[in-house]
Short mmCIF file of N, CA, C and O and ligand atoms in Angstrom, two decimals:
data_model
loop_
_atom_site.label_atom_id
_atom_site.label_comp_id
_atom_site.label_asym_id
_atom_site.label_seq_id
_atom_site.Cartn_x
_atom_site.Cartn_y
_atom_site.Cartn_z
N MET Z 164 9.86 -8.34 -3.45
CA MET Z 164 8.55 -7.71 -3.24
C MET Z 164 7.95 -7.33 -4.59
O MET Z 164 8.60 -6.76 -5.43
N ILE Z 165 6.73 -7.71 -4.78
CA ILE Z 165 6.04 -7.39 -6.02
C ILE Z 165 5.30 -6.06 -5.84
O ILE Z 165 4.57 -5.87 -4.88
N ILE Z 166 5.53 -5.16 -6.75
CA ILE Z 166 4.84 -3.88 -6.70
C ILE Z 166 3.60 -3.97 -7.58
O ILE Z 166 3.69 -4.23 -8.78
N GLY Z 167 2.45 -3.78 -6.99
CA GLY Z 167 1.21 -3.83 -7.74
C GLY Z 167 1.10 -2.65 -8.67
O GLY Z 167 1.60 -1.58 -8.40
N SER Z 168 0.45 -2.86 -9.77
CA SER Z 168 0.24 -1.77 -10.71
C SER Z 168 -1.25 -1.56 -10.91
O SER Z 168 -2.03 -2.49 -10.84
N GLU Z 169 -1.59 -0.32 -11.14
CA GLU Z 169 -2.99 -0.01 -11.36
C GLU Z 169 -3.33 -0.23 -12.83
O GLU Z 169 -2.57 0.12 -13.70
N GLY Z 170 -4.45 -0.81 -13.09
CA GLY Z 170 -4.83 -1.05 -14.47
C GLY Z 170 -6.33 -1.14 -14.58
O GLY Z 170 -7.03 -1.18 -13.58
N PRO Z 171 -6.82 -1.20 -15.79
CA PRO Z 171 -8.26 -1.23 -16.02
C PRO Z 171 -8.89 -2.57 -15.67
O PRO Z 171 -10.06 -2.63 -15.33
N SER Z 172 -8.12 -3.66 -15.74
CA SER Z 172 -8.69 -4.96 -15.42
C SER Z 172 -8.70 -5.16 -13.91
O SER Z 172 -8.04 -4.44 -13.17
N ALA Z 173 -9.44 -6.16 -13.47
CA ALA Z 173 -9.57 -6.42 -12.05
C ALA Z 173 -8.20 -6.71 -11.45
O ALA Z 173 -7.56 -7.68 -11.85
N PRO Z 174 -7.75 -5.88 -10.56
CA PRO Z 174 -6.41 -6.09 -10.00
C PRO Z 174 -6.40 -7.23 -9.01
O PRO Z 174 -7.41 -7.56 -8.38
N GLN Z 175 -5.23 -7.81 -8.90
CA GLN Z 175 -5.06 -8.88 -7.93
C GLN Z 175 -4.24 -8.37 -6.76
O GLN Z 175 -3.52 -7.38 -6.84
N CYS Z 176 -4.34 -9.12 -5.69
CA CYS Z 176 -3.61 -8.79 -4.47
C CYS Z 176 -2.11 -8.70 -4.75
O CYS Z 176 -1.55 -9.48 -5.53
N SER Z 177 -1.45 -7.74 -4.09
CA SER Z 177 -0.02 -7.55 -4.29
C SER Z 177 0.83 -8.53 -3.48
O SER Z 177 2.04 -8.60 -3.69
N ARG Z 178 0.21 -9.24 -2.56
CA ARG Z 178 0.94 -10.21 -1.76
C ARG Z 178 1.50 -11.29 -2.67
O ARG Z 178 0.79 -11.83 -3.52
N ALA Z 179 2.78 -11.61 -2.50
CA ALA Z 179 3.41 -12.62 -3.34
C ALA Z 179 2.65 -13.94 -3.23
O ALA Z 179 2.39 -14.43 -2.14
N GLY Z 180 2.30 -14.49 -4.38
CA GLY Z 180 1.65 -15.79 -4.40
C GLY Z 180 0.15 -15.74 -4.25
O GLY Z 180 -0.52 -16.76 -4.39
N CYS Z 181 -0.40 -14.58 -3.95
CA CYS Z 181 -1.85 -14.48 -3.76
C CYS Z 181 -2.49 -14.08 -5.08
O CYS Z 181 -2.09 -13.12 -5.71
N ARG Z 182 -3.50 -14.84 -5.48
CA ARG Z 182 -4.18 -14.56 -6.74
C ARG Z 182 -5.59 -14.03 -6.52
O ARG Z 182 -6.38 -13.94 -7.44
N ALA Z 183 -5.89 -13.68 -5.30
CA ALA Z 183 -7.24 -13.20 -5.00
C ALA Z 183 -7.46 -11.81 -5.59
O ALA Z 183 -6.53 -11.03 -5.76
N ASP Z 184 -8.71 -11.53 -5.89
CA ASP Z 184 -9.05 -10.20 -6.35
C ASP Z 184 -8.82 -9.19 -5.24
O ASP Z 184 -9.17 -9.42 -4.08
N ALA Z 185 -8.24 -8.07 -5.62
CA ALA Z 185 -7.99 -7.04 -4.63
C ALA Z 185 -9.25 -6.21 -4.39
O ALA Z 185 -10.00 -5.94 -5.33
N ILE Z 186 -9.50 -5.86 -3.16
CA ILE Z 186 -10.65 -5.02 -2.84
C ILE Z 186 -10.24 -3.79 -2.04
O ILE Z 186 -11.04 -2.92 -1.77
N ARG Z 187 -8.95 -3.74 -1.67
CA ARG Z 187 -8.45 -2.62 -0.89
C ARG Z 187 -7.24 -2.01 -1.56
O ARG Z 187 -6.50 -2.69 -2.27
N GLY Z 188 -7.04 -0.73 -1.32
CA GLY Z 188 -5.86 -0.06 -1.81
C GLY Z 188 -4.99 0.35 -0.63
O GLY Z 188 -5.48 0.93 0.33
N VAL Z 189 -3.72 0.01 -0.71
CA VAL Z 189 -2.77 0.40 0.33
C VAL Z 189 -1.86 1.48 -0.25
O VAL Z 189 -1.02 1.21 -1.10
N HIS Z 190 -2.09 2.69 0.19
CA HIS Z 190 -1.34 3.84 -0.31
C HIS Z 190 -0.17 4.09 0.63
O HIS Z 190 -0.34 4.13 1.85
N TRP Z 191 1.00 4.26 0.06
CA TRP Z 191 2.17 4.42 0.92
C TRP Z 191 3.22 5.26 0.20
O TRP Z 191 3.15 5.53 -0.99
N ARG Z 192 4.23 5.61 0.99
CA ARG Z 192 5.31 6.44 0.48
C ARG Z 192 6.56 6.15 1.28
O ARG Z 192 6.49 5.90 2.49
N ASN Z 193 7.67 6.12 0.61
CA ASN Z 193 8.95 6.00 1.30
C ASN Z 193 9.50 7.41 1.51
O ASN Z 193 9.96 8.03 0.56
N PRO Z 194 9.44 7.91 2.73
CA PRO Z 194 9.85 9.30 2.97
C PRO Z 194 11.31 9.56 2.61
O PRO Z 194 11.69 10.71 2.40
N ARG Z 195 12.11 8.51 2.55
CA ARG Z 195 13.53 8.70 2.26
C ARG Z 195 13.78 9.01 0.79
O ARG Z 195 14.77 9.63 0.45
N ILE Z 196 12.89 8.55 -0.07
CA ILE Z 196 13.13 8.74 -1.51
C ILE Z 196 11.97 9.39 -2.24
O ILE Z 196 12.12 9.84 -3.37
N HIS Z 197 10.80 9.45 -1.59
CA HIS Z 197 9.62 10.00 -2.26
C HIS Z 197 9.24 11.34 -1.64
O HIS Z 197 9.25 11.49 -0.42
N GLY Z 198 8.86 12.29 -2.49
CA GLY Z 198 8.34 13.55 -2.01
C GLY Z 198 6.96 13.36 -1.40
O GLY Z 198 6.33 12.32 -1.56
N ILE Z 199 6.46 14.40 -0.73
CA ILE Z 199 5.18 14.31 -0.03
C ILE Z 199 4.03 14.07 -1.00
O ILE Z 199 3.00 13.50 -0.63
N ASP Z 200 4.18 14.48 -2.25
CA ASP Z 200 3.09 14.33 -3.21
C ASP Z 200 3.17 13.01 -3.98
O ASP Z 200 2.39 12.76 -4.88
N ARG Z 201 4.12 12.19 -3.61
CA ARG Z 201 4.28 10.90 -4.27
C ARG Z 201 3.50 9.84 -3.50
O ARG Z 201 3.66 9.72 -2.29
N VAL Z 202 2.64 9.11 -4.18
CA VAL Z 202 1.86 8.07 -3.53
C VAL Z 202 1.96 6.78 -4.33
O VAL Z 202 1.64 6.75 -5.51
N LYS Z 203 2.45 5.75 -3.69
CA LYS Z 203 2.48 4.43 -4.30
C LYS Z 203 1.24 3.67 -3.83
O LYS Z 203 0.74 3.90 -2.72
N VAL Z 204 0.74 2.77 -4.65
CA VAL Z 204 -0.46 2.03 -4.29
C VAL Z 204 -0.25 0.55 -4.52
O VAL Z 204 0.19 0.13 -5.60
N TRP Z 205 -0.54 -0.22 -3.49
CA TRP Z 205 -0.61 -1.66 -3.64
C TRP Z 205 -2.08 -2.06 -3.56
O TRP Z 205 -2.81 -1.55 -2.73
N ALA Z 206 -2.48 -2.96 -4.41
CA ALA Z 206 -3.80 -3.56 -4.29
C ALA Z 206 -3.71 -4.73 -3.33
O ALA Z 206 -2.69 -5.42 -3.28
N ALA Z 207 -4.76 -4.95 -2.58
CA ALA Z 207 -4.72 -6.02 -1.59
C ALA Z 207 -6.08 -6.66 -1.44
O ALA Z 207 -7.11 -5.99 -1.52
N CYS Z 208 -6.08 -7.96 -1.22
CA CYS Z 208 -7.32 -8.64 -0.87
C CYS Z 208 -7.59 -8.40 0.62
O CYS Z 208 -6.75 -7.89 1.35
N ASP Z 209 -8.78 -8.79 1.05
CA ASP Z 209 -9.17 -8.52 2.43
C ASP Z 209 -8.26 -9.26 3.41
O ASP Z 209 -7.99 -8.79 4.51
N GLU Z 210 -7.77 -10.41 2.99
CA GLU Z 210 -6.96 -11.23 3.89
C GLU Z 210 -5.57 -10.63 4.12
O GLU Z 210 -5.00 -10.75 5.19
N HIS Z 211 -5.03 -9.99 3.09
CA HIS Z 211 -3.64 -9.55 3.16
C HIS Z 211 -3.47 -8.05 3.33
O HIS Z 211 -2.34 -7.57 3.40
N VAL Z 212 -4.56 -7.31 3.40
CA VAL Z 212 -4.41 -5.86 3.52
C VAL Z 212 -3.66 -5.49 4.80
O VAL Z 212 -2.79 -4.62 4.79
N ASP Z 213 -3.92 -6.20 5.87
CA ASP Z 213 -3.22 -5.91 7.12
C ASP Z 213 -1.75 -6.29 7.03
O ASP Z 213 -0.87 -5.59 7.52
N PHE Z 214 -1.47 -7.41 6.39
CA PHE Z 214 -0.09 -7.85 6.22
C PHE Z 214 0.72 -6.80 5.46
O PHE Z 214 1.82 -6.43 5.85
N LEU Z 215 0.16 -6.33 4.36
CA LEU Z 215 0.87 -5.37 3.53
C LEU Z 215 1.04 -4.04 4.24
O LEU Z 215 2.11 -3.42 4.18
N ALA Z 216 0.01 -3.61 4.94
CA ALA Z 216 0.10 -2.34 5.67
C ALA Z 216 1.15 -2.43 6.78
O ALA Z 216 1.95 -1.51 6.98
N GLU Z 217 1.15 -3.56 7.48
CA GLU Z 217 2.12 -3.72 8.56
C GLU Z 217 3.54 -3.84 8.02
O GLU Z 217 4.50 -3.38 8.63
N PHE Z 218 3.68 -4.46 6.86
CA PHE Z 218 4.98 -4.57 6.21
C PHE Z 218 5.56 -3.17 5.99
O PHE Z 218 6.74 -2.91 6.25
N LEU Z 219 4.71 -2.28 5.52
CA LEU Z 219 5.16 -0.92 5.24
C LEU Z 219 5.39 -0.14 6.52
O LEU Z 219 6.39 0.58 6.67
N ARG Z 220 4.47 -0.28 7.46
CA ARG Z 220 4.60 0.46 8.72
C ARG Z 220 5.84 0.03 9.49
O ARG Z 220 6.47 0.82 10.19
N SER Z 221 6.22 -1.24 9.34
CA SER Z 221 7.40 -1.74 10.04
C SER Z 221 8.66 -1.08 9.50
O SER Z 221 9.70 -1.10 10.15
N ARG Z 222 8.56 -0.51 8.31
CA ARG Z 222 9.69 0.24 7.73
C ARG Z 222 9.54 1.73 7.93
O ARG Z 222 10.24 2.52 7.29
N ASP Z 223 8.58 2.11 8.78
CA ASP Z 223 8.35 3.51 9.08
C ASP Z 223 7.86 4.29 7.87
O ASP Z 223 8.14 5.47 7.73
N PHE Z 224 7.14 3.60 6.97
CA PHE Z 224 6.52 4.30 5.86
C PHE Z 224 5.11 4.70 6.27
O PHE Z 224 4.39 3.90 6.88
N PRO Z 225 4.69 5.91 5.94
CA PRO Z 225 3.29 6.27 6.18
C PRO Z 225 2.37 5.48 5.26
O PRO Z 225 2.70 5.26 4.09
N VAL Z 226 1.24 5.04 5.80
CA VAL Z 226 0.32 4.17 5.07
C VAL Z 226 -1.11 4.65 5.24
O VAL Z 226 -1.52 5.03 6.33
N ILE Z 227 -1.87 4.63 4.16
CA ILE Z 227 -3.31 4.88 4.23
C ILE Z 227 -4.00 3.75 3.48
O ILE Z 227 -3.68 3.47 2.33
N VAL Z 228 -4.96 3.10 4.14
CA VAL Z 228 -5.71 2.02 3.51
C VAL Z 228 -7.10 2.53 3.15
O VAL Z 228 -7.78 3.12 3.96
N THR Z 229 -7.49 2.27 1.90
CA THR Z 229 -8.81 2.70 1.45
C THR Z 229 -9.47 1.54 0.69
O THR Z 229 -8.85 0.50 0.49
N ALA Z 230 -10.69 1.76 0.28
CA ALA Z 230 -11.30 0.84 -0.68
C ALA Z 230 -10.54 0.95 -1.99
O ALA Z 230 -9.99 2.01 -2.32
N LEU Z 231 -10.49 -0.14 -2.73
CA LEU Z 231 -9.77 -0.13 -3.99
C LEU Z 231 -10.41 0.88 -4.94
O LEU Z 231 -11.63 0.98 -5.03
N GLY Z 232 -9.57 1.63 -5.63
CA GLY Z 232 -10.08 2.60 -6.58
C GLY Z 232 -10.11 4.01 -6.02
O GLY Z 232 -10.14 4.97 -6.78
N GLU Z 233 -10.13 4.13 -4.71
CA GLU Z 233 -10.05 5.46 -4.12
C GLU Z 233 -8.63 5.98 -4.25
O GLU Z 233 -7.67 5.23 -4.24
N THR Z 234 -8.54 7.28 -4.37
CA THR Z 234 -7.22 7.90 -4.47
C THR Z 234 -7.01 8.84 -3.30
O THR Z 234 -7.97 9.36 -2.72
N VAL Z 235 -5.76 9.02 -2.97
CA VAL Z 235 -5.41 9.99 -1.93
C VAL Z 235 -4.39 10.96 -2.51
O VAL Z 235 -3.58 10.59 -3.36
N ASP Z 236 -4.46 12.20 -2.08
CA ASP Z 236 -3.57 13.22 -2.62
C ASP Z 236 -2.15 13.07 -2.11
O ASP Z 236 -1.18 13.30 -2.81
N SER Z 237 -2.05 12.65 -0.87
CA SER Z 237 -0.72 12.49 -0.29
C SER Z 237 -0.82 11.56 0.90
O SER Z 237 -1.90 11.37 1.48
N VAL Z 238 0.29 10.97 1.24
CA VAL Z 238 0.36 10.11 2.41
C VAL Z 238 1.31 10.77 3.39
O VAL Z 238 2.52 10.80 3.18
N GLY Z 239 0.75 11.33 4.42
CA GLY Z 239 1.56 12.07 5.37
C GLY Z 239 2.23 11.13 6.36
O GLY Z 239 2.06 9.92 6.32
N VAL Z 240 2.99 11.72 7.21
CA VAL Z 240 3.63 10.93 8.26
C VAL Z 240 2.61 10.65 9.34
O VAL Z 240 2.01 11.57 9.90
N GLU Z 241 2.40 9.39 9.62
CA GLU Z 241 1.43 9.03 10.64
C GLU Z 241 1.99 9.32 12.02
O GLU Z 241 3.17 9.08 12.28
N THR Z 242 1.14 9.79 12.87
CA THR Z 242 1.54 10.01 14.24
C THR Z 242 1.30 8.75 15.04
O THR Z 242 0.23 8.14 14.95
N THR Z 243 2.29 8.33 15.76
CA THR Z 243 2.15 7.15 16.60
C THR Z 243 2.07 7.61 18.04
O THR Z 243 2.99 8.24 18.54
N SER Z 244 0.98 7.31 18.67
CA SER Z 244 0.81 7.74 20.06
C SER Z 244 0.49 6.54 20.92
O SER Z 244 0.14 5.49 20.41
ZN1 ZN A 428 -4.08 -11.54 -0.88
#
């Protein structure tokens, strides 16, 4: 798994093999190792944002998807109803 990094240049999608410009930010946290104030961010293109979010949700990680460049203070545990 490639972990996207934030930088000043136009970020690319975090999906392996995808070279598209990212337009979405996928904010997530691994509750097993990350504190509540820890937020990891993957950049994603429009095509793969759902793939990346579902990848994380399938591991029971809380996920928040925003426009690229937006920040979130924390990623809480999502309620599944
Ligand atoms: Zn992509």
